[in-house]
Every structure is written in C-alpha cells, then in structure tokens.
PDB file of C-alpha atoms and ligand atoms in Angstrom:
ATOM      1  CA  MET A   1     114.680 110.716  89.941  1.00  0.00           C
ATOM      2  CA  HIS A   2     113.627 107.753  88.023  1.00  0.00           C
ATOM      3  CA  PHE A   3     114.515 104.333  89.073  1.00  0.00           C
ATOM      4  CA  THR A   4     114.322 100.833  86.863  1.00  0.00           C
ATOM      5  CA  THR A   5     115.559  98.253  88.766  1.00  0.00           C
ATOM      6  CA  LEU A   6     115.681  97.710  93.117  1.00  0.00           C
ATOM      7  CA  HIS A   7     119.821  97.863  93.106  1.00  0.00           C
ATOM      8  CA  GLU A   8     119.450 101.575  91.318  1.00  0.00           C
ATOM      9  CA  VAL A   9     117.396 102.285  94.219  1.00  0.00           C
ATOM     10  CA  GLU A  10     119.307 100.612  96.969  1.00  0.00           C
ATOM     11  CA  ASP A  11     122.540 102.605  95.688  1.00  0.00           C
ATOM     12  CA  ALA A  12     121.034 105.880  95.932  1.00  0.00           C
ATOM     13  CA  ILE A  13     119.672 105.027  99.450  1.00  0.00           C
ATOM     14  CA  ARG A  14     123.800 104.453 100.085  1.00  0.00           C
ATOM     15  CA  ALA A  15     124.402 107.653  98.886  1.00  0.00           C
ATOM     16  CA  CYS A  16     121.201 110.028 100.413  1.00  0.00           C
ATOM     17  CA  THR A  17     121.556 112.863 101.907  1.00  0.00           C
ATOM     18  CA  LYS A  18     118.278 114.107 102.074  1.00  0.00           C
ATOM     19  CA  CYS A  19     118.103 114.472 106.041  1.00  0.00           C
ATOM     20  CA  PRO A  20     120.659 115.428 108.785  1.00  0.00           C
ATOM     21  CA  LEU A  21     120.623 111.493 109.869  1.00  0.00           C
ATOM     22  CA  ALA A  22     123.203 111.201 106.988  1.00  0.00           C
ATOM     23  CA  GLN A  23     125.863 112.893 109.209  1.00  0.00           C
ATOM     24  CA  SER A  24     125.116 110.621 112.028  1.00  0.00           C
ATOM     25  CA  ARG A  25     124.927 107.384 110.069  1.00  0.00           C
ATOM     26  CA  THR A  26     127.650 104.758 109.706  1.00  0.00           C
ATOM     27  CA  HIS A  27     126.310 103.368 106.838  1.00  0.00           C
ATOM     28  CA  ALA A  28     122.692 103.659 105.240  1.00  0.00           C
ATOM     29  CA  VAL A  29     120.168 100.375 105.548  1.00  0.00           C
ATOM     30  CA  PRO A  30     118.503 100.312 102.114  1.00  0.00           C
ATOM     31  CA  GLY A  31     117.173  96.232 102.754  1.00  0.00           C
ATOM     32  CA  GLU A  32     118.010  93.061 101.321  1.00  0.00           C
ATOM     33  CA  GLY A  33     116.077  90.432  99.792  1.00  0.00           C
ATOM     34  CA  PRO A  34     114.968  88.683  96.736  1.00  0.00           C
ATOM     35  CA  ALA A  35     113.709  91.795  93.814  1.00  0.00           C
ATOM     36  CA  ASP A  36     110.705  89.066  93.100  1.00  0.00           C
ATOM     37  CA  ALA A  37     110.144  88.476  97.054  1.00  0.00           C
ATOM     38  CA  THR A  38     106.042  88.786  97.528  1.00  0.00           C
ATOM     39  CA  LEU A  39     106.397  89.158 101.171  1.00  0.00           C
ATOM     40  CA  MET A  40     108.030  92.384 102.325  1.00  0.00           C
ATOM     41  CA  LEU A  41     108.992  92.968 106.097  1.00  0.00           C
ATOM     42  CA  ILE A  42     109.105  97.017 107.258  1.00  0.00           C
ATOM     43  CA  GLY A  43     110.543  97.573 110.294  1.00  0.00           C
ATOM     44  CA  GLU A  44     111.300 101.095 112.004  1.00  0.00           C
ATOM     45  CA  ALA A  45     114.770 101.989 111.514  1.00  0.00           C
ATOM     46  CA  PRO A  46     117.932 100.806 112.290  1.00  0.00           C
ATOM     47  CA  GLY A  47     119.891  99.780 115.138  1.00  0.00           C
ATOM     48  CA  ARG A  48     123.302 100.084 116.672  1.00  0.00           C
ATOM     49  CA  ASN A  49     124.407  96.762 114.364  1.00  0.00           C
ATOM     50  CA  GLU A  50     122.560  97.805 111.359  1.00  0.00           C
ATOM     51  CA  ASP A  51     123.980 100.946 111.305  1.00  0.00           C
ATOM     52  CA  ALA A  52     127.704  99.388 111.625  1.00  0.00           C
ATOM     53  CA  THR A  53     126.908  96.636 108.551  1.00  0.00           C
ATOM     54  CA  GLY A  54     124.938  98.082 106.392  1.00  0.00           C
ATOM     55  CA  ARG A  55     122.198  95.135 107.116  1.00  0.00           C
ATOM     56  CA  PRO A  56     118.592  95.430 108.203  1.00  0.00           C
ATOM     57  CA  PHE A  57     117.876  93.570 111.130  1.00  0.00           C
ATOM     58  CA  VAL A  58     121.251  91.788 112.338  1.00  0.00           C
ATOM     59  CA  GLY A  59     120.954  92.180 115.642  1.00  0.00           C
ATOM     60  CA  SER A  60     119.291  91.007 118.976  1.00  0.00           C
ATOM     61  CA  ALA A  61     115.368  91.855 117.274  1.00  0.00           C
ATOM     62  CA  GLY A  62     116.631  90.276 113.885  1.00  0.00           C
ATOM     63  CA  LYS A  63     117.540  86.878 115.596  1.00  0.00           C
ATOM     64  CA  GLN A  64     113.990  87.205 117.060  1.00  0.00           C
ATOM     65  CA  LEU A  65     112.610  88.591 113.562  1.00  0.00           C
ATOM     66  CA  GLU A  66     114.207  85.366 112.641  1.00  0.00           C
ATOM     67  CA  ALA A  67     112.464  82.977 115.433  1.00  0.00           C
ATOM     68  CA  GLY A  68     109.091  84.772 114.142  1.00  0.00           C
ATOM     69  CA  LEU A  69     110.167  83.563 110.249  1.00  0.00           C
ATOM     70  CA  ALA A  70     111.030  80.444 111.289  1.00  0.00           C
ATOM     71  CA  ARG A  71     107.404  79.849 113.275  1.00  0.00           C
ATOM     72  CA  ALA A  72     106.039  80.698 109.722  1.00  0.00           C
ATOM     73  CA  GLY A  73     108.003  78.052 107.916  1.00  0.00           C
ATOM     74  CA  LEU A  74     109.942  81.181 106.823  1.00  0.00           C
ATOM     75  CA  THR A  75     114.058  82.289 106.478  1.00  0.00           C
ATOM     76  CA  ARG A  76     115.185  85.994 105.849  1.00  0.00           C
ATOM     77  CA  GLY A  77     116.001  84.863 102.301  1.00  0.00           C
ATOM     78  CA  ASP A  78     112.390  84.218 101.491  1.00  0.00           C
ATOM     79  CA  VAL A  79     111.565  87.893 102.365  1.00  0.00           C
ATOM     80  CA  TYR A  80     112.588  91.681 101.801  1.00  0.00           C
ATOM     81  CA  ILE A  81     113.503  93.227 104.371  1.00  0.00           C
ATOM     82  CA  THR A  82     113.497  97.261 104.946  1.00  0.00           C
ATOM     83  CA  SER A  83     112.473  99.738 107.047  1.00  0.00           C
ATOM     84  CA  ILE A  84     111.301 103.367 107.500  1.00  0.00           C
ATOM     85  CA  LEU A  85     113.877 105.053 108.051  1.00  0.00           C
ATOM     86  CA  LYS A  86     117.135 103.644 106.305  1.00  0.00           C
ATOM     87  CA  CYS A  87     119.766 105.518 108.282  1.00  0.00           C
ATOM     88  CA  ARG A  88     120.155 105.227 112.518  1.00  0.00           C
ATOM     89  CA  PRO A  89     118.376 107.743 115.095  1.00  0.00           C
ATOM     90  CA  PRO A  90     120.856 108.884 117.385  1.00  0.00           C
ATOM     91  CA  ASN A  91     120.393 106.253 120.554  1.00  0.00           C
ATOM     92  CA  ASN A  92     117.843 104.548 118.611  1.00  0.00           C
ATOM     93  CA  ARG A  93     115.365 107.514 119.397  1.00  0.00           C
ATOM     94  CA  ASP A  94     111.530 107.424 117.633  1.00  0.00           C
ATOM     95  CA  PRO A  95     111.658 108.270 113.872  1.00  0.00           C
ATOM     96  CA  LYS A  96     110.907 112.406 113.679  1.00  0.00           C
ATOM     97  CA  ARG A  97     108.147 113.307 111.585  1.00  0.00           C
ATOM     98  CA  GLU A  98     110.438 115.300 109.141  1.00  0.00           C
ATOM     99  CA  GLU A  99     112.753 112.234 108.874  1.00  0.00           C
ATOM    100  CA  VAL A 100     109.634 109.904 107.867  1.00  0.00           C
ATOM    101  CA  THR A 101     108.652 112.271 105.324  1.00  0.00           C
ATOM    102  CA  ALA A 102     112.266 112.817 103.654  1.00  0.00           C
ATOM    103  CA  CYS A 103     112.762 109.134 104.007  1.00  0.00           C
ATOM    104  CA  THR A 104     109.590 107.143 102.596  1.00  0.00           C
ATOM    105  CA  PRO A 105     109.931 108.281  98.558  1.00  0.00           C
ATOM    106  CA  TRP A 106     112.695 105.077  98.897  1.00  0.00           C
ATOM    107  CA  LEU A 107     110.502 102.833 100.514  1.00  0.00           C
ATOM    108  CA  ILE A 108     107.301 104.025  98.077  1.00  0.00           C
ATOM    109  CA  TRP A 109     110.258 103.169  95.252  1.00  0.00           C
ATOM    110  CA  GLN A 110     110.992  99.944  96.610  1.00  0.00           C
ATOM    111  CA  ILE A 111     107.393  98.667  96.788  1.00  0.00           C
ATOM    112  CA  THR A 112     106.759  99.947  93.868  1.00  0.00           C
ATOM    113  CA  LEU A 113     109.756  97.717  91.711  1.00  0.00           C
ATOM    114  CA  ILE A 114     109.239  94.856  94.287  1.00  0.00           C
ATOM    115  CA  LYS A 115     105.326  94.811  93.624  1.00  0.00           C
ATOM    116  CA  PRO A 116     104.797  92.551  96.914  1.00  0.00           C
ATOM    117  CA  ARG A 117     101.722  90.892  97.370  1.00  0.00           C
ATOM    118  CA  LEU A 118     101.999  91.411 101.193  1.00  0.00           C
ATOM    119  CA  ILE A 119     103.055  93.708 103.308  1.00  0.00           C
ATOM    120  CA  ILE A 120     103.626  92.907 107.030  1.00  0.00           C
ATOM    121  CA  THR A 121     104.664  96.054 109.090  1.00  0.00           C
ATOM    122  CA  LEU A 122     106.675  95.142 112.072  1.00  0.00           C
ATOM    123  CA  GLY A 123     105.385  97.738 115.171  1.00  0.00           C
ATOM    124  CA  ARG A 124     103.547 100.679 115.446  1.00  0.00           C
ATOM    125  CA  HIS A 125     106.120 102.892 113.265  1.00  0.00           C
ATOM    126  CA  ALA A 126     105.915 101.356 110.298  1.00  0.00           C
ATOM    127  CA  TYR A 127     101.923 100.726 110.893  1.00  0.00           C
ATOM    128  CA  ALA A 128     101.264 104.186 110.730  1.00  0.00           C
ATOM    129  CA  PHE A 129     102.893 104.931 107.610  1.00  0.00           C
ATOM    130  CA  PHE A 130     100.333 102.887 105.823  1.00  0.00           C
ATOM    131  CA  GLN A 131      97.088 103.149 107.999  1.00  0.00           C
ATOM    132  CA  LYS A 132      96.050 105.183 110.889  1.00  0.00           C
ATOM    133  CA  HIS A 133      92.773 103.280 111.744  1.00  0.00           C
ATOM    134  CA  PRO A 134      92.347 101.131 113.432  1.00  0.00           C
ATOM    135  CA  PRO A 135      95.043 101.567 116.284  1.00  0.00           C
ATOM    136  CA  PHE A 136      97.495  99.596 116.327  1.00  0.00           C
ATOM    137  CA  ARG A 137      96.906  97.237 118.963  1.00  0.00           C
ATOM    138  CA  GLU A 138      93.343  96.438 117.593  1.00  0.00           C
ATOM    139  CA  ALA A 139      94.673  95.920 113.949  1.00  0.00           C
ATOM    140  CA  LEU A 140      97.323  93.403 114.834  1.00  0.00           C
ATOM    141  CA  GLY A 141      97.107  90.561 113.466  1.00  0.00           C
ATOM    142  CA  THR A 142      94.773  91.376 110.815  1.00  0.00           C
ATOM    143  CA  LEU A 143      94.512  91.374 107.216  1.00  0.00           C
ATOM    144  CA  TYR A 144      93.877  94.390 105.337  1.00  0.00           C
ATOM    145  CA  HIS A 145      94.276  95.416 101.470  1.00  0.00           C
ATOM    146  CA  LEU A 146      96.036  98.405 100.902  1.00  0.00           C
ATOM    147  CA  GLU A 147      94.274  99.680  97.088  1.00  0.00           C
ATOM    148  CA  ALA A 148      97.220 102.219  96.432  1.00  0.00           C
ATOM    149  CA  TYR A 149      99.983  99.471  96.453  1.00  0.00           C
ATOM    150  CA  ASP A 150      97.708  96.071  95.376  1.00  0.00           C
ATOM    151  CA  ALA A 151      98.653  94.803  98.576  1.00  0.00           C
ATOM    152  CA  PHE A 152      97.435  93.293 101.651  1.00  0.00           C
ATOM    153  CA  LEU A 153      98.701  94.518 104.466  1.00  0.00           C
ATOM    154  CA  LEU A 154      99.438  92.200 108.073  1.00  0.00           C
ATOM    155  CA  PRO A 155     100.429  94.530 111.446  1.00  0.00           C
ATOM    156  CA  MET A 156     102.651  92.427 113.590  1.00  0.00           C
ATOM    157  CA  LEU A 157     104.479  93.357 116.726  1.00  0.00           C
ATOM    158  CA  HIS A 158     108.053  94.685 116.365  1.00  0.00           C
ATOM    159  CA  PRO A 159     110.283  91.749 117.350  1.00  0.00           C
ATOM    160  CA  ALA A 160     112.369  94.169 119.971  1.00  0.00           C
ATOM    161  CA  ALA A 161     108.889  94.505 121.473  1.00  0.00           C
ATOM    162  CA  ILE A 162     109.434  90.534 123.078  1.00  0.00           C
ATOM    163  CA  LEU A 163     112.858  91.584 123.983  1.00  0.00           C
ATOM    164  CA  TYR A 164     111.451  94.567 126.565  1.00  0.00           C
ATOM    165  CA  ARG A 165     108.456  92.820 127.577  1.00  0.00           C
ATOM    166  CA  ARG A 166     108.655  88.950 127.329  1.00  0.00           C
ATOM    167  CA  GLN A 167     104.734  88.861 128.234  1.00  0.00           C
ATOM    168  CA  TRP A 168     104.738  89.520 124.511  1.00  0.00           C
ATOM    169  CA  ALA A 169     106.358  86.714 123.263  1.00  0.00           C
ATOM    170  CA  GLU A 170     103.198  84.076 123.046  1.00  0.00           C
ATOM    171  CA  ALA A 171     101.082  87.024 120.944  1.00  0.00           C
ATOM    172  CA  TYR A 172     104.268  87.855 118.868  1.00  0.00           C
ATOM    173  CA  TYR A 173     104.992  83.628 118.005  1.00  0.00           C
ATOM    174  CA  THR A 174     101.175  83.109 117.563  1.00  0.00           C
ATOM    175  CA  LEU A 175     101.230  86.185 114.980  1.00  0.00           C
ATOM    176  CA  TRP A 176     103.404  84.421 112.988  1.00  0.00           C
ATOM    177  CA  GLU A 177     102.300  81.209 112.895  1.00  0.00           C
ATOM    178  CA  LYS A 178      98.888  82.869 111.292  1.00  0.00           C
ATOM    179  CA  LEU A 179     100.720  83.667 108.199  1.00  0.00           C
ATOM    180  CA  PRO A 180     101.363  79.832 106.446  1.00  0.00           C
ATOM    181  CA  HIS A 181      97.176  80.220 106.802  1.00  0.00           C
ATOM    182  CA  ILE A 182      96.742  83.696 105.057  1.00  0.00           C
ATOM    183  CA  LEU A 183      99.118  83.163 102.466  1.00  0.00           C
ATOM    184  CA  LYS A 184      97.343  79.602 101.654  1.00  0.00           C
ATOM    185  CA  GLU A 185      94.168  81.504 102.079  1.00  0.00           C
ATOM    186  CA  LYS A 186      95.090  84.514  99.076  1.00  0.00           C
ATOM    187  CA  ASN A 187      96.797  82.089  97.115  1.00  0.00           C
ATOM    188  CA  ILE A 188     100.388  83.660  97.660  1.00  0.00           C
ATOM    189  CA  PRO A 189     103.342  82.047  96.457  1.00  0.00           C
ATOM    190  CA  LEU A 190     106.574  82.726  98.219  1.00  0.00           C
ATOM    191  CA  ARG A 191     108.749  84.058  94.746  1.00  0.00           C
ATOM    192  CA  GLY A 192     108.112  84.127  90.809  1.00  0.00           C
ATOM    193  CA  GLN A 193     104.817  86.135  91.712  1.00  0.00           C
ATOM    194  CA  LYS A 194     105.746  88.083  88.469  1.00  0.00           C
ATOM    195  CA  ASN A 195     106.005  84.666  86.586  1.00  0.00           C
ATOM    196  CA  GLN A 196     102.869  82.950  87.946  1.00  0.00           C
ATOM    197  CA  LEU A 197     100.605  85.648  87.215  1.00  0.00           C
ATOM    198  CA  THR A 198     101.963  85.538  83.232  1.00  0.00           C
ATOM    199  CA  LYS A 199     101.441  82.124  83.198  1.00  0.00           C
ATOM    200  CA  HIS A 200      97.779  82.591  84.687  1.00  0.00           C
ATOM    201  CA  ASN A 201      97.519  85.650  82.139  1.00  0.00           C
ATOM    202  CA  ILE A 202      98.333  83.337  78.832  1.00  0.00           C
TER     203      ILE A 202
HETATM  204  N1  URA B 301     114.324  97.305 114.150  1.00  0.00           N
HETATM  205  C1  URA B 301     114.276  97.706 112.854  1.00  0.00           C
HETATM  206  O1  URA B 301     113.052  98.299 112.668  1.00  0.00           O
HETATM  207  N2  URA B 301     115.538  97.190 111.628  1.00  0.00           N
HETATM  208  C2  URA B 301     116.307  96.897 112.122  1.00  0.00           C
HETATM  209  O2  URA B 301     116.946  96.742 110.939  1.00  0.00           O
HETATM  210  C3  URA B 301     116.529  96.813 113.642  1.00  0.00           C
HETATM  211  C4  URA B 301     115.992  96.933 114.216  1.00  0.00           C
END
C-alpha cells in the first residue's frame, strides 16, 4: 500500500483488520492534529473513551495531557496526537508484541507524511518502539536524535501515570516545562515547518 496524504492513512486505519483487536474495537483511533505539525505525540493505545469516540486522549489521561501541554504554552490543536496501537486492547492491557508489529506500519506512514521535527513519546511502550537503550527511566526528559526519521525524540511520562501515582506529578510537569526551551534551542517552529524550510532554501 502507498499513501500520499495523511487523510488516506487515517481512513485506512479506520478500516484496518490486520490484528484481532479489530474485532473487539468500537472505533479505531488513527490520531488527530494538523498535517503540518512539527510536534508529534505518541501514546500507548486507545482506552475506553477513545474507543467510544474514535478520538485520541479524550478521557482522564487526555485531561492530564492537556494540562501538561498548557505548561509548555501549547494546546492539543498545536500538535499531532496518536499512539502505538490504534485499537483498544481489552481492559487496557499492555500491547502484545504481535499487535505492535501489525499496527506500527501505520505509525511509520504517519511520521513519513507529517515529517515531525520532534517526536514526544508518552510512556514506556511508545519509547520502546523507537529505542531500547538507555532504559526508559533514565531516558526521560533527555533529547535524542532519531536518524531514521530525521527527528528529535523526547521521552516523557505517560499522562495516565500521574493518575495512579500522584508523586510523579511534579516530574511530569517539570518535563513539560522544559519543552519551550528545547523548541527554542533547536529552532523548531510550531507549524508550517515545510514553508519555513522552503523559505530558507531559496
Ligand atoms: N492512552 C493512550 O496512550 N492513548 C489514548 O488515546 C488514551 C490513553
């Protein structure tokens, strides 16, 4: 399969039957946000509210995500939000290896078409898809470069983590507060990255 627009990929995800999660889902959740976003946020998998609505991060984890974004002076409309799995695992169990294998070609298409400058992984599962070392806890809040996607990687805590462990809230917000400095230092605009690049190239 070949895709030339993000909409084509999102439609194909909604119709996907590549793994058994297609049978138990209500809606697949492709992701949402501007096609020219420079920031891409990647979570783990849809939960109950996301499955019911077909939209990413609309439940209580979504509220925490929006609170984190606000600490960085951002709103969800500024970023593209998606996840490793596009369908909800029963009872929100961890993604299985074969589900990740079946589903992540969609994520790679999304990255290829959006061409984000910075990928923010939310939680250990999304981090593990991009790199195995250093371990997640050590990597949190450190900026890496992903050669394969010509993008930076910033591993963050999953917003749901602070719902279960309030003591992580401070670390969570501190990580988000670092983001504006990273964007400034790496000269990453919020939108219109492609236009800016063209301007520079002329
Ligand atoms: N957790 C995720 O990783 N994604 C969602 O959309 C909701 C919760």
